[in-house]
Tab-separated table of C-alpha atoms in Angstrom:
chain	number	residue	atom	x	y	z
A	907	UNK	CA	1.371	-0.092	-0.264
A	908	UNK	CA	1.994	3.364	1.132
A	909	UNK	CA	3.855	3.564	4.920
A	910	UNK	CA	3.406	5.597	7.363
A	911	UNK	CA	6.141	7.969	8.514
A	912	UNK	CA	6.342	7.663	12.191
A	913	UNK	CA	6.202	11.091	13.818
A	914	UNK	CA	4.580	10.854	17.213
A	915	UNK	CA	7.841	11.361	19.551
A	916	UNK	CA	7.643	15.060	18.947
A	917	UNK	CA	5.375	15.400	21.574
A	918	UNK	CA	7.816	15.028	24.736
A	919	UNK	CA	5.944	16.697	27.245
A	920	UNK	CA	2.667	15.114	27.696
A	921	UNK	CA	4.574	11.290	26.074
A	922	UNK	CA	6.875	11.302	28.834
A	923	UNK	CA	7.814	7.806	27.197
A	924	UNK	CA	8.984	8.973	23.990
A	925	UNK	CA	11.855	11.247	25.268
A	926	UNK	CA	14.463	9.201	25.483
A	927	UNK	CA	16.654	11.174	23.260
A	928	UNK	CA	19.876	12.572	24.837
A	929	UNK	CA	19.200	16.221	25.757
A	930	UNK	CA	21.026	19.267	27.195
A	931	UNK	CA	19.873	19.623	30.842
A	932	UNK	CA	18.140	22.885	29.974
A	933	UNK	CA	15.065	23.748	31.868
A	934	UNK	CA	12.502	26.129	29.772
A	935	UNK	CA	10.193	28.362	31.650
A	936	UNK	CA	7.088	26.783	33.210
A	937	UNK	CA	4.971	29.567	31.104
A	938	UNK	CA	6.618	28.069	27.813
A	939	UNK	CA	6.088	24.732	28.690
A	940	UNK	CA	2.532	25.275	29.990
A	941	UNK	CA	1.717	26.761	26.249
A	942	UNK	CA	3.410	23.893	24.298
A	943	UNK	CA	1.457	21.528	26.404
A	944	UNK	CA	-1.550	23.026	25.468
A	945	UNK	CA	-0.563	22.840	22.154
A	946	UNK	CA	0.160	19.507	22.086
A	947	UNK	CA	-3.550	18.895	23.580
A	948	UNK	CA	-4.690	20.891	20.303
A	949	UNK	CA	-2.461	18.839	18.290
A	950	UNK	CA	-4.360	15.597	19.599
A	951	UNK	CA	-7.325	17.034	18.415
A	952	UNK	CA	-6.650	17.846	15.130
A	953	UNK	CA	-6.543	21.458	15.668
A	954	UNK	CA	-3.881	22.648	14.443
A	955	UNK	CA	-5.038	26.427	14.440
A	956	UNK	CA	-5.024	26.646	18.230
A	957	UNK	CA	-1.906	24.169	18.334
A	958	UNK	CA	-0.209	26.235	16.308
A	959	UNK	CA	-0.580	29.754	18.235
A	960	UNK	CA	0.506	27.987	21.297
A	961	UNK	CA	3.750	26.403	20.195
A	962	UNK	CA	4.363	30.102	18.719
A	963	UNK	CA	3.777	31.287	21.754
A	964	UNK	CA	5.942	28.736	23.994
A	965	UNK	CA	8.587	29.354	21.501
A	966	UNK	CA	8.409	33.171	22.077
A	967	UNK	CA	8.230	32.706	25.449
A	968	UNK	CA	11.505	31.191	25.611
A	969	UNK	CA	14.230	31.453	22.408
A	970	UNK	CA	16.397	28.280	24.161
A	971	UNK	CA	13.221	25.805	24.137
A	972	UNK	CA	13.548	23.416	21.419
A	973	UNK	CA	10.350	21.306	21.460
A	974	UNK	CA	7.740	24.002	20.893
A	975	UNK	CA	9.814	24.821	17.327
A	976	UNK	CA	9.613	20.963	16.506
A	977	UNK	CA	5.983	21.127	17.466
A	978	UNK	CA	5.571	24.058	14.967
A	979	UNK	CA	7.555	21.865	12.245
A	980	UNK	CA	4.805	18.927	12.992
A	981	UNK	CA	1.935	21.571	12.369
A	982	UNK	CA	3.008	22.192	8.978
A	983	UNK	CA	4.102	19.047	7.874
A	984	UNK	CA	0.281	18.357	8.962
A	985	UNK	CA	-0.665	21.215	6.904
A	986	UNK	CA	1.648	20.189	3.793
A	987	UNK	CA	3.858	23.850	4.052
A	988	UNK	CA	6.777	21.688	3.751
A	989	UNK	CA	9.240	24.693	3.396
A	990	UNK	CA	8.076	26.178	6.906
A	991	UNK	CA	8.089	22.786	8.880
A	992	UNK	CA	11.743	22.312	7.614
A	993	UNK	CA	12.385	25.648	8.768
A	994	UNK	CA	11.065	24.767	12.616
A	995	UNK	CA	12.558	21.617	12.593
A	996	UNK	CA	16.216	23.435	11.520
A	997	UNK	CA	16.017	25.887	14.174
A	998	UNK	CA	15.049	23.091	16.984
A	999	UNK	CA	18.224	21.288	15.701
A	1000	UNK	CA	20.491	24.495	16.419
A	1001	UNK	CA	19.135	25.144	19.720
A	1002	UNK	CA	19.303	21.657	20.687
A	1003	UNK	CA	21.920	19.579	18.179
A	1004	UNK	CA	22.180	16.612	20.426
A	1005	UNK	CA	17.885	15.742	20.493
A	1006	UNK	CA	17.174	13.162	18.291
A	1007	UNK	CA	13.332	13.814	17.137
A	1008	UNK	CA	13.756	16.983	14.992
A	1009	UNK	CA	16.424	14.902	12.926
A	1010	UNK	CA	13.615	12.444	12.494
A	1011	UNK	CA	10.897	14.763	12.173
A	1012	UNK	CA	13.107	16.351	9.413
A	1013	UNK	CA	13.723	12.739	7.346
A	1014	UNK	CA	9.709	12.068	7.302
A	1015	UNK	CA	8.899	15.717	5.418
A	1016	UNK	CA	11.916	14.901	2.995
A	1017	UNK	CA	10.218	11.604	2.479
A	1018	UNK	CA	7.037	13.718	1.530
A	1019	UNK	CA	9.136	15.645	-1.193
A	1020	UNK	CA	9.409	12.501	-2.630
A	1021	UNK	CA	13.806	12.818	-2.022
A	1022	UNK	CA	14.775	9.288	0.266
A	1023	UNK	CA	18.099	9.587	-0.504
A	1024	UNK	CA	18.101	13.145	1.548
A	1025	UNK	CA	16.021	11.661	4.364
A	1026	UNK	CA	17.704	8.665	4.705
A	1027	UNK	CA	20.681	11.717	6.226
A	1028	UNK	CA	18.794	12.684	8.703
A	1029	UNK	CA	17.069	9.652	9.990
A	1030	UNK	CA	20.594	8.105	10.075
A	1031	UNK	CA	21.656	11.577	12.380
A	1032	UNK	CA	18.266	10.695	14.691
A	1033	UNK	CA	20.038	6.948	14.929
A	1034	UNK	CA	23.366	7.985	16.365
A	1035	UNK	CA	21.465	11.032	18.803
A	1036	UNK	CA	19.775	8.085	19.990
A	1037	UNK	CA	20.767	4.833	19.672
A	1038	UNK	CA	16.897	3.669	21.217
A	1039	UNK	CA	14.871	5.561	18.650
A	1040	UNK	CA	12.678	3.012	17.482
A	1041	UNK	CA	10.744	5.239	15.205
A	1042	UNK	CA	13.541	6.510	13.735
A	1043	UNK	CA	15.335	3.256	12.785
A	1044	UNK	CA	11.587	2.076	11.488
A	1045	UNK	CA	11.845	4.966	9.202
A	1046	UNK	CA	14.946	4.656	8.048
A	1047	UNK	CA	13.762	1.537	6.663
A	1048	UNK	CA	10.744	2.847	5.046
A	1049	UNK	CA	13.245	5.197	3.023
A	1050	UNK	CA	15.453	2.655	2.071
A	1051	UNK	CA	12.527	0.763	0.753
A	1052	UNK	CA	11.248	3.595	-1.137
A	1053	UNK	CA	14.779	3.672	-2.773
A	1054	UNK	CA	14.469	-0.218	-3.379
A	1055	UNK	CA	11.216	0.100	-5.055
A	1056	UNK	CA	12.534	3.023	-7.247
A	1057	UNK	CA	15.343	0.616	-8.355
A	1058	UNK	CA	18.242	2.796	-6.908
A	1059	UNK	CA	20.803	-0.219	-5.712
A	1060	UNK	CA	17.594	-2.228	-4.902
A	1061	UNK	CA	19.003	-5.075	-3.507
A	1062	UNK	CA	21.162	-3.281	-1.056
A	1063	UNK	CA	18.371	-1.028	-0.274
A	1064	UNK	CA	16.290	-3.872	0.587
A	1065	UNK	CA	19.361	-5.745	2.668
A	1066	UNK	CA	19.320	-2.417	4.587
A	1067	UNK	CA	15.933	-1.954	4.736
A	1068	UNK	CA	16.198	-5.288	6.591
A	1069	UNK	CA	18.338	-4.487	9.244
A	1070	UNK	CA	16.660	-1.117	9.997
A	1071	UNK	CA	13.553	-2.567	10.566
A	1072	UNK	CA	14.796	-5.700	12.473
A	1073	UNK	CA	16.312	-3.104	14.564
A	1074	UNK	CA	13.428	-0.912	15.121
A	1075	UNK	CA	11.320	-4.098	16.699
A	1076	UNK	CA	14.636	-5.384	18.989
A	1077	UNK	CA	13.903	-1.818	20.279
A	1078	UNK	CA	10.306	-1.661	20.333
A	1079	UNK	CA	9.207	-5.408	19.945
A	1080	UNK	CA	5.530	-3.767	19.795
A	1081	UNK	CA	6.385	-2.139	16.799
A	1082	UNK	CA	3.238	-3.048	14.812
A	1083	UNK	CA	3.846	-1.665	11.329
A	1084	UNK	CA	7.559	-3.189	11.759
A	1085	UNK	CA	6.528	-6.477	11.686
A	1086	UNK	CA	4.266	-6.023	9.008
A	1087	UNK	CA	6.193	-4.206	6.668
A	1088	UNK	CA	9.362	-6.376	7.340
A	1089	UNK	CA	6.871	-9.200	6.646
A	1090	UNK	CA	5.447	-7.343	3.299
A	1091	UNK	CA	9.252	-7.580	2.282
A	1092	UNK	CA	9.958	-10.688	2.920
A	1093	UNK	CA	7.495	-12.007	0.826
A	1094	UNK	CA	9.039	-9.761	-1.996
A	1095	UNK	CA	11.891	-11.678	-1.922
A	1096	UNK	CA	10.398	-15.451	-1.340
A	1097	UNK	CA	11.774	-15.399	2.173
A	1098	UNK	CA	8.748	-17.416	3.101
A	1099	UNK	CA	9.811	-18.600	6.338
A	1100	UNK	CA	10.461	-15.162	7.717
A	1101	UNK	CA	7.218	-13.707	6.117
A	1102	UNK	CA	5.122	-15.394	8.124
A	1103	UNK	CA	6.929	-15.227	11.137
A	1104	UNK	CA	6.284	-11.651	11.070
A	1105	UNK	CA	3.021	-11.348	10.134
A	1106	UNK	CA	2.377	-13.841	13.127
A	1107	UNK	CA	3.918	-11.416	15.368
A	1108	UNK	CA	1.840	-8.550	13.703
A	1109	UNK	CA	-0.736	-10.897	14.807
A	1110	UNK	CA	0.389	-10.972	18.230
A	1111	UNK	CA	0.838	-6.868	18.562
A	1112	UNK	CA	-2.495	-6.286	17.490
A	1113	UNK	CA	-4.760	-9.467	17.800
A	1114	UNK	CA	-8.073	-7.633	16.906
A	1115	UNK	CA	-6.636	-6.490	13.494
A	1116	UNK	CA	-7.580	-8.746	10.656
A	1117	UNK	CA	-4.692	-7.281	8.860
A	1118	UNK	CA	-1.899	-9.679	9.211
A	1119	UNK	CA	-3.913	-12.308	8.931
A	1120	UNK	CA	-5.383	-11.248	5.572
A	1121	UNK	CA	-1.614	-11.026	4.340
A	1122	UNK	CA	-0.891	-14.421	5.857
A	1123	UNK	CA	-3.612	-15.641	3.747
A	1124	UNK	CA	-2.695	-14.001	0.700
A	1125	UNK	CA	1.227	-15.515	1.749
A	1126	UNK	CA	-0.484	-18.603	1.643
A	1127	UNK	CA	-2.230	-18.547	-1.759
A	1128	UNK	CA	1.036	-17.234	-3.477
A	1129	UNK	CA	2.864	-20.795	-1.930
A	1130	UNK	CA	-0.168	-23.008	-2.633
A	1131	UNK	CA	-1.028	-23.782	0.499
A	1132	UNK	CA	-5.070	-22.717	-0.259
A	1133	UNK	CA	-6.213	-24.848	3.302
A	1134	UNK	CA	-3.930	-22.689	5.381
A	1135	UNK	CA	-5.139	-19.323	3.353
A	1136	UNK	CA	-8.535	-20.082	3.915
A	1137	UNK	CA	-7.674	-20.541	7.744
A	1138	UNK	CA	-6.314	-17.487	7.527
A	1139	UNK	CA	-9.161	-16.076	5.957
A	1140	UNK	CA	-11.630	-17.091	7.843
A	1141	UNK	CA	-9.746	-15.389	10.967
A	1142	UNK	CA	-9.368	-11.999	8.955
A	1143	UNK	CA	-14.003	-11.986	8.579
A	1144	UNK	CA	-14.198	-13.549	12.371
A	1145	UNK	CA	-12.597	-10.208	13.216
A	1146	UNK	CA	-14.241	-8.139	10.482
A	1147	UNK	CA	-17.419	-9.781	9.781
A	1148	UNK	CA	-18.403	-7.040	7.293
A	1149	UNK	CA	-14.875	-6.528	5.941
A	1150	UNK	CA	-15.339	-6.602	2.478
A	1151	UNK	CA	-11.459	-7.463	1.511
A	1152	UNK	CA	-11.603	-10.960	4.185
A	1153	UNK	CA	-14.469	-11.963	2.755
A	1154	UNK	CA	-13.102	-11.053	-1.185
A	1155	UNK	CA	-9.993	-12.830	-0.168
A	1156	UNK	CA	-11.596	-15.816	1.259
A	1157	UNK	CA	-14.046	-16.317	-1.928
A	1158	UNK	CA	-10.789	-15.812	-4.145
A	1159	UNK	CA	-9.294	-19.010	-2.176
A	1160	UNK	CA	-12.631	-21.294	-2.692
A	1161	UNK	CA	-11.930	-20.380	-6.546
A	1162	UNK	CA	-8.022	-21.327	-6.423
A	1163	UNK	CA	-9.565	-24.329	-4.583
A	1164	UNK	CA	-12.460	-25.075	-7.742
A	1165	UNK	CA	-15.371	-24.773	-4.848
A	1166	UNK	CA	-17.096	-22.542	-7.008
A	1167	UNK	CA	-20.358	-23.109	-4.959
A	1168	UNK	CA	-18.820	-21.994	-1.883
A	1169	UNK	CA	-17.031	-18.733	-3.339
A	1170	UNK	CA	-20.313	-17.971	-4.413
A	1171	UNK	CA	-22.079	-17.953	-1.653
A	1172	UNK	CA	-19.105	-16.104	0.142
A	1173	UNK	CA	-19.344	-13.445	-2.504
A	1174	UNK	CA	-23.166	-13.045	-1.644
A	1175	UNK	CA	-22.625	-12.418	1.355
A	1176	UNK	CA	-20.399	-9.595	0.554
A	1177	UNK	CA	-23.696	-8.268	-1.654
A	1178	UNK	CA	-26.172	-8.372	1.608
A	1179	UNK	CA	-24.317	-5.273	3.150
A	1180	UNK	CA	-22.112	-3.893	-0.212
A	1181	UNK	CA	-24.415	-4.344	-2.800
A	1182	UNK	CA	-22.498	-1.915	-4.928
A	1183	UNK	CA	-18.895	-3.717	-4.489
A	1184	UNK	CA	-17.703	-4.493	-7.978
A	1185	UNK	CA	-14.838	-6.728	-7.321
A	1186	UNK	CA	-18.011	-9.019	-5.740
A	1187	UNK	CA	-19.656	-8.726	-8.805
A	1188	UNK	CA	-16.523	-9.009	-10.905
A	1189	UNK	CA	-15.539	-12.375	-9.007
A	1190	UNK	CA	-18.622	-13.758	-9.193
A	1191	UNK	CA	-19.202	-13.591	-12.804
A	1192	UNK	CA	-15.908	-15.105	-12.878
A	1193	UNK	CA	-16.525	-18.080	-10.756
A	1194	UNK	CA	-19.760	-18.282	-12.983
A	1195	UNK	CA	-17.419	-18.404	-15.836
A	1196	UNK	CA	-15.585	-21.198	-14.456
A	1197	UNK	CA	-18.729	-23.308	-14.148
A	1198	UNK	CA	-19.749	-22.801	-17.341
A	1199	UNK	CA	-22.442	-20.650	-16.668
A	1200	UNK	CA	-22.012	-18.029	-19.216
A	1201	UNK	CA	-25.290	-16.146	-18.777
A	1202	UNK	CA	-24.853	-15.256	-14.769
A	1203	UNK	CA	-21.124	-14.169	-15.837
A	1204	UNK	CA	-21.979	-11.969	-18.199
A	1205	UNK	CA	-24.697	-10.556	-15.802
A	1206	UNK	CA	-22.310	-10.177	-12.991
A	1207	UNK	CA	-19.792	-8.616	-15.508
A	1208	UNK	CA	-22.001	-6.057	-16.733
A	1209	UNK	CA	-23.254	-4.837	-12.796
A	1210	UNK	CA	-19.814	-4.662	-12.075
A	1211	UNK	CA	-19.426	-1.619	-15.475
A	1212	UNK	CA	-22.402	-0.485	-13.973
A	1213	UNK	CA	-20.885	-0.147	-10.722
A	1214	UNK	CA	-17.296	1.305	-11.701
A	1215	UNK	CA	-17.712	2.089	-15.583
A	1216	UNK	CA	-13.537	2.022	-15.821
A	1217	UNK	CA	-13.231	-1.417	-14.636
A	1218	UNK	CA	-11.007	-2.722	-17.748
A	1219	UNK	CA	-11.271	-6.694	-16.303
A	1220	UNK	CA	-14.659	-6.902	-16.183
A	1221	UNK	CA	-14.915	-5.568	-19.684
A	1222	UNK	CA	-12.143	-8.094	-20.709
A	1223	UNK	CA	-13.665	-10.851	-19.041
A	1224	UNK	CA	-17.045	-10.121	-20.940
A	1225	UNK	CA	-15.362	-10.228	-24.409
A	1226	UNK	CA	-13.863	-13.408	-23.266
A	1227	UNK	CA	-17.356	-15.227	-22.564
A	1228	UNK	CA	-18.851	-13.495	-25.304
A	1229	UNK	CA	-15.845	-15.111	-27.334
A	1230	UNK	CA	-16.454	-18.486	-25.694
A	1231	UNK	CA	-20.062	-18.525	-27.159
A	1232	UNK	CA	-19.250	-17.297	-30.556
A	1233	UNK	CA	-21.205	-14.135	-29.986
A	1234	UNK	CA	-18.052	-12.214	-32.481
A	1235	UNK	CA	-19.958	-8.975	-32.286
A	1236	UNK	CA	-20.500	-8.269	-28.504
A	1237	UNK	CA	-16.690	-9.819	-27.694
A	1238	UNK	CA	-15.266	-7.097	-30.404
A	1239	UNK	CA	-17.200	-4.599	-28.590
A	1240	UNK	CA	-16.191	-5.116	-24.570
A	1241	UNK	CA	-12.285	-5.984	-25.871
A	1242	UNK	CA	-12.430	-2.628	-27.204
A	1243	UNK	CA	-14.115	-1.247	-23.816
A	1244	UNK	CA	-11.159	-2.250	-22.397
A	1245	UNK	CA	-8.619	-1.113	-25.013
A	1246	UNK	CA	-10.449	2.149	-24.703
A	1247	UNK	CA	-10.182	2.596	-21.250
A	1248	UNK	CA	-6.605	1.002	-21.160
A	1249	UNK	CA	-4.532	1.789	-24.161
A	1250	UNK	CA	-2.023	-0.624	-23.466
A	1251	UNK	CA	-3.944	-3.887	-22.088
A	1252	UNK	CA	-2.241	-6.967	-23.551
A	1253	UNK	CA	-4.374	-9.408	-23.232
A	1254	UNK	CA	-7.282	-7.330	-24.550
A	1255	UNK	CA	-4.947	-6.458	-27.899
A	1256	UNK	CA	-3.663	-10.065	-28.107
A	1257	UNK	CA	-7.401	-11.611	-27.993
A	1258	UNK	CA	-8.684	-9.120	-30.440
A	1259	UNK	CA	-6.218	-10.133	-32.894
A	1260	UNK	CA	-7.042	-13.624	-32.301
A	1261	UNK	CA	-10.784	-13.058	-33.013
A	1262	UNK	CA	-10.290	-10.623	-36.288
A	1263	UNK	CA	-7.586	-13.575	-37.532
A	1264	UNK	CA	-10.118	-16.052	-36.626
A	1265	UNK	CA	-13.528	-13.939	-38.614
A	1266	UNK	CA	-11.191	-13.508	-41.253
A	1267	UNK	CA	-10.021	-9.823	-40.772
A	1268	UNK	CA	-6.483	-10.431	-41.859
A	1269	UNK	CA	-5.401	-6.688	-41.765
A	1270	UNK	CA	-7.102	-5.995	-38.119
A	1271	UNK	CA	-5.478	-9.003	-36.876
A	1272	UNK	CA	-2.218	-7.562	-37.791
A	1273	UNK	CA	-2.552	-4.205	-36.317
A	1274	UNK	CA	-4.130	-5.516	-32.694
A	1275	UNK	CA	-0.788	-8.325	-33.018
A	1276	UNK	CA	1.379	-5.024	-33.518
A	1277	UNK	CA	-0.312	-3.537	-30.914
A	1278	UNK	CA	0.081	-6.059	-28.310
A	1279	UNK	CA	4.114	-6.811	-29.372
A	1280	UNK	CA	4.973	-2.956	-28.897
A	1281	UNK	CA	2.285	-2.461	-25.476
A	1282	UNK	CA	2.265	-5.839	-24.006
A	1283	UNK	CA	4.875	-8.259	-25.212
A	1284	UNK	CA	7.837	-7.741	-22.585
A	1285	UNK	CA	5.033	-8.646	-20.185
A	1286	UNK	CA	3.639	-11.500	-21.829
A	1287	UNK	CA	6.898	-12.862	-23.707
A	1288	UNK	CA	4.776	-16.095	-24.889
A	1289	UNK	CA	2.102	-14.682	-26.321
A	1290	UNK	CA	4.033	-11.850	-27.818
A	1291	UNK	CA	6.303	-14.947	-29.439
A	1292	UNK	CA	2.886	-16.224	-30.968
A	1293	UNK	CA	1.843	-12.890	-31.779
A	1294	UNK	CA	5.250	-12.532	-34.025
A	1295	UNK	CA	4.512	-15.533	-35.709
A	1296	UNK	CA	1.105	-14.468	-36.851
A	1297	UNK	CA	1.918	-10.968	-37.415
A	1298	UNK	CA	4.596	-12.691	-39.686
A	1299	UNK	CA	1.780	-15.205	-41.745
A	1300	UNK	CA	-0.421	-12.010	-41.630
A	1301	UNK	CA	2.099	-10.215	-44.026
A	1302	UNK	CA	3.903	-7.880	-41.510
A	1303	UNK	CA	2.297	-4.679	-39.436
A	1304	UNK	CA	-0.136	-2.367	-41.367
């Protein structure tokens, strides 16, 4: 999941709250400050045109007022001139070294750029400015994370993601996305206990979002717990009643459960107002499957093509009922749908071997085993075993 760099300390003047950074006792010129507030106002509003000529403006109006250049770095980082906003946010820093929010401001457009280990620097200066800068200490631990995830030391990065987080909501204990992306990574790491006890105080922050408790109930599923998932669930619609993902997730758990009636009257429901939601299709024809009611799968299979014509699972799925009924032809065709669309799908390479090995296609079983071994079989290390042994009987790869 993608986080969200927190930037919205910048704007001191009218957020009165948010400047608790350690400043020099300089006093700009009413004039300057009028114009930055007004471009703040602009700012609110999305308009960064008029926000930006009035930050230029404050900052011409007085060459020792720091905000309105941090402002200007803001603007662009809206506007994706990365190069500028670094610029604004440099020059804030020299008039003003001791202010904590351009350092921070400065970590979250490096973040942008795709370089962590550079903002991780300067969020790390914005912690020792100010030891009470929630946002900052958040971000740190979004960078760190990013640095986890792109396997740089990951389990130190996480550790410190950790703490820099943890921190963040001891400062701010209202710190919404906090909690919920310390809880995202505690679940990454089985830390069950500690998973849920942040997305229950997710909860808490914001108890009209059916977020956290959609991630509780996904928590759930991945223990086994499916009666405390569906709770969960069933939360996540009573605050989204048209929320397509609650109601997904809850029809998901009736299947994990085997109340196949019940998921699909859940997933109808998702049809009345999203009649063109393939995943609703998709799981349908999949609790279909599950009944043994081949003809409704396929049907639900094929709406969901029709709905999203790249949708490599529903073509898989259809070759595997079409397998399950002997119909050769049509299962050859959709496990190549999916092959097509996904070059490197392992179970639709492994099955297609198994059904040219079965209709007595000894040479095309051998190349879709190959296939699979050199695509797939790190992935699926059983079935790449099994796919050795055949490829082996078969006479070798082609």
């Amino acid at each position: 999941m993608k986080k969200t760099i927190l930037i919205v300390c910048a704007l001191i003047f009218l957020l009165p709250s948010c400047a608790l950074a350690k400043k020099k006792r300089y006093i700009p010129l009413d004039l300057a400050v009028y114009h930055n507030n007004e471009g703040v106002k602009y700012l609110a509003k999305n308009d960064f045109e008029k926000a930006l000529w009035e930050f230029k403006t404050a900052a011409e109006l007085d060459s020792k007022y720091a905000e309105p250049h941090s402002n200007l770095g803001i603007v662009y980082k809206y506007r994706n001139q990365y190069d500028k906003a670094i610029e604004e946010f440099r020059i804030a820093i020299e008039i003003d070294p001791k202010w904590a929010t351009p350092y921070n401001h400065m970590g979250a457009v490096l973040m942008s750029l795709g370089k962590p280990d550079a903002a991780v620097v300067q969020f790390k200066k914005a912690t020792r400015k100010d030891k009470k800068f929630a946002d900052a200490y958040y971000n740190l631990g979004l960078a760190y994370l990013d640095l986890a995830e792109k396997g740089t030391h990951s389990s130190r990065n996480t550790r410190r993601a950790i703490r820099a987080l943890q921190k963040s909501t001891q400062i701010d204990p209202r710190l919404y996305n906090a909690h919920i992306d310390l809880a995202d990574t505690y679940r990454g790491i089985a830390d069950w206990e500690k998973a849920i006890l942040r997305y229950r105080l997710a909860i808490e922050t914001k108890p009209d979002d059916p977020t956290p408790w959609q991630k509780l109930g996904d928590l759930y599923l991945e223990k086994g717990d499916p009666d405390k998932a569906e709770e969960c669930f069933v939360n996540a619609r009573r605050l989204a009643p048209q929320s397509s993902e609650s109601l997904l997730a809850l029809g998901e758990s009736y299947i994990r459960q085997q109340r196949y009636g019940d998921a699909l009257v859940t997933f109808r429901q998702i049809l009345v107002f999203d009649p063109k939601n393939a995943k609703a299709h998709f799981d349908m024809g999949y609790a279909y499957g599950l009944q043994g009611n081949h003809e409704d799968a396929i049907e639900s299979y094929k709406r969901a093509i029709e709905i999203d014509p790249d949708f490599t699972k529903a073509y898989y799925n259809l070759g595997t009922t079409y397998l399950a009924t002997e119909n050769f032809s049509e299962a050859e065709q959709f496990f190549k749908e999916a092959i097509r669309i996904d070059p490197r799908h392992g179970p639709s390479l492994y099955d297609l071997g198994h059904l040219y090995d079965q209709t007595g296609n000894k040479k095309e079983a051998a190349r879709y085993f190959c296939q699979f071994v050199k695509a797939a079989g790190k992935e699926f290390p059983d079935e790449a075993r099994l796919a050795k042994g055949k490829i082996k009987q078969l006479g070798g790869c082609p």
